[in-house]
CSV table of N, CA and C in Angstrom, one decimal:
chain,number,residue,atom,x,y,z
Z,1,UNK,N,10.1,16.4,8.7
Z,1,UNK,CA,10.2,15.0,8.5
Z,1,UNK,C,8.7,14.4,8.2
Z,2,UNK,N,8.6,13.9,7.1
Z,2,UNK,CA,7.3,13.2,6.7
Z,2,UNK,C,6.9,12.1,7.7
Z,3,UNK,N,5.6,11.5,7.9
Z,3,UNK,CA,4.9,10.2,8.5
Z,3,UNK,C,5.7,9.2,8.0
Z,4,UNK,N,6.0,8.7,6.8
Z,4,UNK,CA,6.8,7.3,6.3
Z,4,UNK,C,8.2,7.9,6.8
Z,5,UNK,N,9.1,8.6,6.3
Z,5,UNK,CA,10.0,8.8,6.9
Z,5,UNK,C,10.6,8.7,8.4
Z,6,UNK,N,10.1,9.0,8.9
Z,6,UNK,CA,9.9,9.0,10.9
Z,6,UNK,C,9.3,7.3,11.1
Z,7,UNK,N,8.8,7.1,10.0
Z,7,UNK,CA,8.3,5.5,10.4
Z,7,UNK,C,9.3,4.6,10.1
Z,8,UNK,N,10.0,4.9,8.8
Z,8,UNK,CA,11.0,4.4,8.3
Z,8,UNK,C,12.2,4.0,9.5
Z,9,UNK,N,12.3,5.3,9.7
Z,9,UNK,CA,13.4,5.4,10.4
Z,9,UNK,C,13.3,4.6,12.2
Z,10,UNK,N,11.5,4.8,12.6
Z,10,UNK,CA,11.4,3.9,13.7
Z,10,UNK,C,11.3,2.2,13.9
Z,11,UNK,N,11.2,1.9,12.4
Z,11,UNK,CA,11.4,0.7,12.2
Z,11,UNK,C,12.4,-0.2,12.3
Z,12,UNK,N,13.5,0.7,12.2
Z,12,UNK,CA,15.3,0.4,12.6
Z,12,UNK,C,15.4,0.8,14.0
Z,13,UNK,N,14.3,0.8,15.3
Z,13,UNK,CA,15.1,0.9,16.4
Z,13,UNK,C,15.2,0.0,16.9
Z,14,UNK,N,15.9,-0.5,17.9
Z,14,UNK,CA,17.1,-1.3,18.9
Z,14,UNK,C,15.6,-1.8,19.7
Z,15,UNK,N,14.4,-1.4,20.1
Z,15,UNK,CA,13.8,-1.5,21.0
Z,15,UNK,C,12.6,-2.0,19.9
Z,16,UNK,N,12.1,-3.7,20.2
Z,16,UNK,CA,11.6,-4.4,19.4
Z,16,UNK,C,10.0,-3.7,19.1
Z,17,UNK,N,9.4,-3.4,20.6
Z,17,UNK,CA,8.0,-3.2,20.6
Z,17,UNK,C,8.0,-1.5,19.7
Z,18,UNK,N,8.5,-1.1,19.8
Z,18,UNK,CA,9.1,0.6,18.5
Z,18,UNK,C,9.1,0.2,17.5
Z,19,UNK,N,9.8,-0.9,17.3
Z,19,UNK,CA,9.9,-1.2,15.4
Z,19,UNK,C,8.8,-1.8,14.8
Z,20,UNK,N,8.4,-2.6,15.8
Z,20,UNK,CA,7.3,-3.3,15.2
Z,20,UNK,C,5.7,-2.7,14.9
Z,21,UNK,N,5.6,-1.7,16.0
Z,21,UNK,CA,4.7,-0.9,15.7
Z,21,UNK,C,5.2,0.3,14.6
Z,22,UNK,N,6.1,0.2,14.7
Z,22,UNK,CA,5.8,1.0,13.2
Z,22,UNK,C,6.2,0.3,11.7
Z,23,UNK,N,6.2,-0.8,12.0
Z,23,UNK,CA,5.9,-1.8,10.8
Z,23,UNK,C,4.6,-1.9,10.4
Z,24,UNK,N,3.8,-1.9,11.9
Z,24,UNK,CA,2.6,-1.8,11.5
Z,24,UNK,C,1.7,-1.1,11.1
Z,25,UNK,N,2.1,0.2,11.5
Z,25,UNK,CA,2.0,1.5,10.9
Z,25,UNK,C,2.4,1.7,9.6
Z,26,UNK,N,3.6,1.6,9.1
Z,26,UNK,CA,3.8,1.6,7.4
Z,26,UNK,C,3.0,0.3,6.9
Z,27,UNK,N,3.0,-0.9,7.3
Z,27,UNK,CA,2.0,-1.7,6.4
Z,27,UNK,C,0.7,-0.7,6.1
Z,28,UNK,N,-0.3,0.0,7.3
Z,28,UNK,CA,-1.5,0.3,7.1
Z,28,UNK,C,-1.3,1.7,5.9
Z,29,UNK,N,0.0,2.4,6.3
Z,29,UNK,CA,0.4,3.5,5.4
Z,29,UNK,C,0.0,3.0,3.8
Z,30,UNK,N,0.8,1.9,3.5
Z,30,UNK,CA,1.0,1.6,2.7
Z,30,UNK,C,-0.4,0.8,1.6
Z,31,UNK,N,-0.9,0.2,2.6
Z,31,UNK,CA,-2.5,0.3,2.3
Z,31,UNK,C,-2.9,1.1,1.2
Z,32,UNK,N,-3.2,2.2,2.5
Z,32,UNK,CA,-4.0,3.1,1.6
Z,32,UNK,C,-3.1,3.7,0.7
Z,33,UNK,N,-2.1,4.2,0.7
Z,33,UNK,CA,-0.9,4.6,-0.8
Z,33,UNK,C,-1.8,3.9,-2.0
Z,34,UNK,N,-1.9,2.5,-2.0
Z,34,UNK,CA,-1.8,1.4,-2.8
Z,34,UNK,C,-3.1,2.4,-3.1
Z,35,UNK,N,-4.3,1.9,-2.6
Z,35,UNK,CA,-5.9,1.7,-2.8
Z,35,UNK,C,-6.1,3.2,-3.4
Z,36,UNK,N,-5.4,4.6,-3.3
Z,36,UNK,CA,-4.9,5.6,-3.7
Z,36,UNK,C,-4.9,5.5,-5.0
Z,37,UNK,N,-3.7,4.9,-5.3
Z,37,UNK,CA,-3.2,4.8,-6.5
Z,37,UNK,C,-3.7,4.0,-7.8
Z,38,UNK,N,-3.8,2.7,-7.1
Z,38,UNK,CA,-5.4,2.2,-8.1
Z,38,UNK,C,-6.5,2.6,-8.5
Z,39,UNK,N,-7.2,3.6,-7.2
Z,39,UNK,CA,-8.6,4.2,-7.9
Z,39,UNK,C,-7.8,5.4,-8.8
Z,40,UNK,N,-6.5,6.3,-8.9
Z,40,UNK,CA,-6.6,6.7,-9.7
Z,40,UNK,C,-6.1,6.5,-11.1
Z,41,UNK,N,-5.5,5.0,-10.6
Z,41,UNK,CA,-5.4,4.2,-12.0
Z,41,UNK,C,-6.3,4.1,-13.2
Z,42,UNK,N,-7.6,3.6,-12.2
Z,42,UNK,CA,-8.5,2.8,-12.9
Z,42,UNK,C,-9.5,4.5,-13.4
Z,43,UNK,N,-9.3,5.5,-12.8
Z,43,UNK,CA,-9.9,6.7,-12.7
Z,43,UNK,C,-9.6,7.2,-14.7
Z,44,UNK,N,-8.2,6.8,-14.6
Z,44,UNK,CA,-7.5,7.0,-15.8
Z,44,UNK,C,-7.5,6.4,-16.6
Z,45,UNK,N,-8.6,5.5,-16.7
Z,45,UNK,CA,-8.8,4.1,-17.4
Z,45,UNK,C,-7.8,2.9,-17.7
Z,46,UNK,N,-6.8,3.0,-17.0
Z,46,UNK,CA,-6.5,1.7,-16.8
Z,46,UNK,C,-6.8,0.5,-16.8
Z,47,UNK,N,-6.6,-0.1,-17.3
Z,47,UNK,CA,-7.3,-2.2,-16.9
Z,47,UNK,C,-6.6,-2.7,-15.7
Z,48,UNK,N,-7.3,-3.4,-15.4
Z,48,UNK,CA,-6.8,-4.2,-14.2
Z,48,UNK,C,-5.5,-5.1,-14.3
Z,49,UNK,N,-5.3,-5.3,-15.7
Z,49,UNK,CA,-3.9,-6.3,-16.2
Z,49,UNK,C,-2.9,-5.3,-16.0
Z,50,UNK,N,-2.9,-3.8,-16.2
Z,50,UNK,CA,-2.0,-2.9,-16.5
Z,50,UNK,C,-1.3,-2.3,-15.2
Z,51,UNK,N,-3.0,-2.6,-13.9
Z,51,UNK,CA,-2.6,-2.3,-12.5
Z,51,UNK,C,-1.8,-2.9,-11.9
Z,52,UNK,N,-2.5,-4.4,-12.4
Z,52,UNK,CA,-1.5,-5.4,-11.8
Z,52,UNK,C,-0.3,-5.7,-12.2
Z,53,UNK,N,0.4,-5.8,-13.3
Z,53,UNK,CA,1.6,-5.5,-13.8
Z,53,UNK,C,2.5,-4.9,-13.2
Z,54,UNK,N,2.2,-3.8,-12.7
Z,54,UNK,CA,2.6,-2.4,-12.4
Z,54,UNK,C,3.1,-3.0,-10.7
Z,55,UNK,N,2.3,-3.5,-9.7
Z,55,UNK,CA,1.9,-3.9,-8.9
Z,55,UNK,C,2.8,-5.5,-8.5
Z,56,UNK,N,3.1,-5.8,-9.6
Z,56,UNK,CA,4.2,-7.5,-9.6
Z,56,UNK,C,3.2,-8.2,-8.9
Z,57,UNK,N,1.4,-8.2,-9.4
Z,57,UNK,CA,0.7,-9.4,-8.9
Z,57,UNK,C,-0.5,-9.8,-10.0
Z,58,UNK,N,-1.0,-11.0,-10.1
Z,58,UNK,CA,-1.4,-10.9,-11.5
Z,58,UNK,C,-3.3,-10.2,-11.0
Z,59,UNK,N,-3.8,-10.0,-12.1
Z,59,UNK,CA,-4.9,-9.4,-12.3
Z,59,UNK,C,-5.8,-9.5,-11.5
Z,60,UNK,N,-6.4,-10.7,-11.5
Z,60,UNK,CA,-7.4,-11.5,-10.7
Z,60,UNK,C,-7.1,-11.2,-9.1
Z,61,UNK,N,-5.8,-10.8,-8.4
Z,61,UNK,CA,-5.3,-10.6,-6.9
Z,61,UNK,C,-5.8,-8.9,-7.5
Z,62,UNK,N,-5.2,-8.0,-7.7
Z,62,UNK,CA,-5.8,-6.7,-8.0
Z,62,UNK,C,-7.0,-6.3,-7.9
Z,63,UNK,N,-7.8,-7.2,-9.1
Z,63,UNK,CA,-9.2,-6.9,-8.4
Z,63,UNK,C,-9.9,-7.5,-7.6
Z,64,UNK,N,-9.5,-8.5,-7.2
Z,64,UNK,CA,-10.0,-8.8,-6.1
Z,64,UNK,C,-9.7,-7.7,-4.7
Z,65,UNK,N,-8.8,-7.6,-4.7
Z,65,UNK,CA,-8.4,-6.7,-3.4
Z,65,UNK,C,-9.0,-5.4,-3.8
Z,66,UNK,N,-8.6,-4.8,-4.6
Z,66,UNK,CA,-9.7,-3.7,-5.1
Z,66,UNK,C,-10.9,-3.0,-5.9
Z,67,UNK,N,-11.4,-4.3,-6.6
Z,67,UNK,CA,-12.5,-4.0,-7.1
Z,67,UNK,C,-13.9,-3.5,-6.8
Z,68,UNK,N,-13.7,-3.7,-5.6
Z,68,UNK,CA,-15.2,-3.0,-4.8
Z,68,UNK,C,-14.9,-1.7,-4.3
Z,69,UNK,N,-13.6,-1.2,-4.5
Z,69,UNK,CA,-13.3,0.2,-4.0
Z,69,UNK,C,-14.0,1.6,-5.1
């Protein structure tokens, strides 16, 4: 079983303080996925319009959140 998967699945438990830490765990997961996938966006020459598109946020949020990475 993968880390998201087991997270996935601890997110649906019955027992509040369980789910929610691992909400908080896939948000931070999901972070870096993201910051991942942009540098090798932009790695591939991508524009920042093409990231954010991709992303459902417009350009200016993209780089801002990632342009110093």
């Amino acid at each position: 079983m993968t880390e998201a998967t087991d997270l996935a699945e601890r997110a649906g438990d019955r027992d509040p303080r369980v789910g929610l830490r691992a909400v908080a765990a896939l948000r931070r997961l999901l972070e870096r996925l993201e910051s991942v996938q942009v540098r090798s966006a932009r790695n591939h020459g991508w524009s920042w319009q093409e990231i954010a598109d991709e992303l459902g946020v417009t350009r200016q949020a993209a780089h801002k959140k990632h342009g110093r990475q």
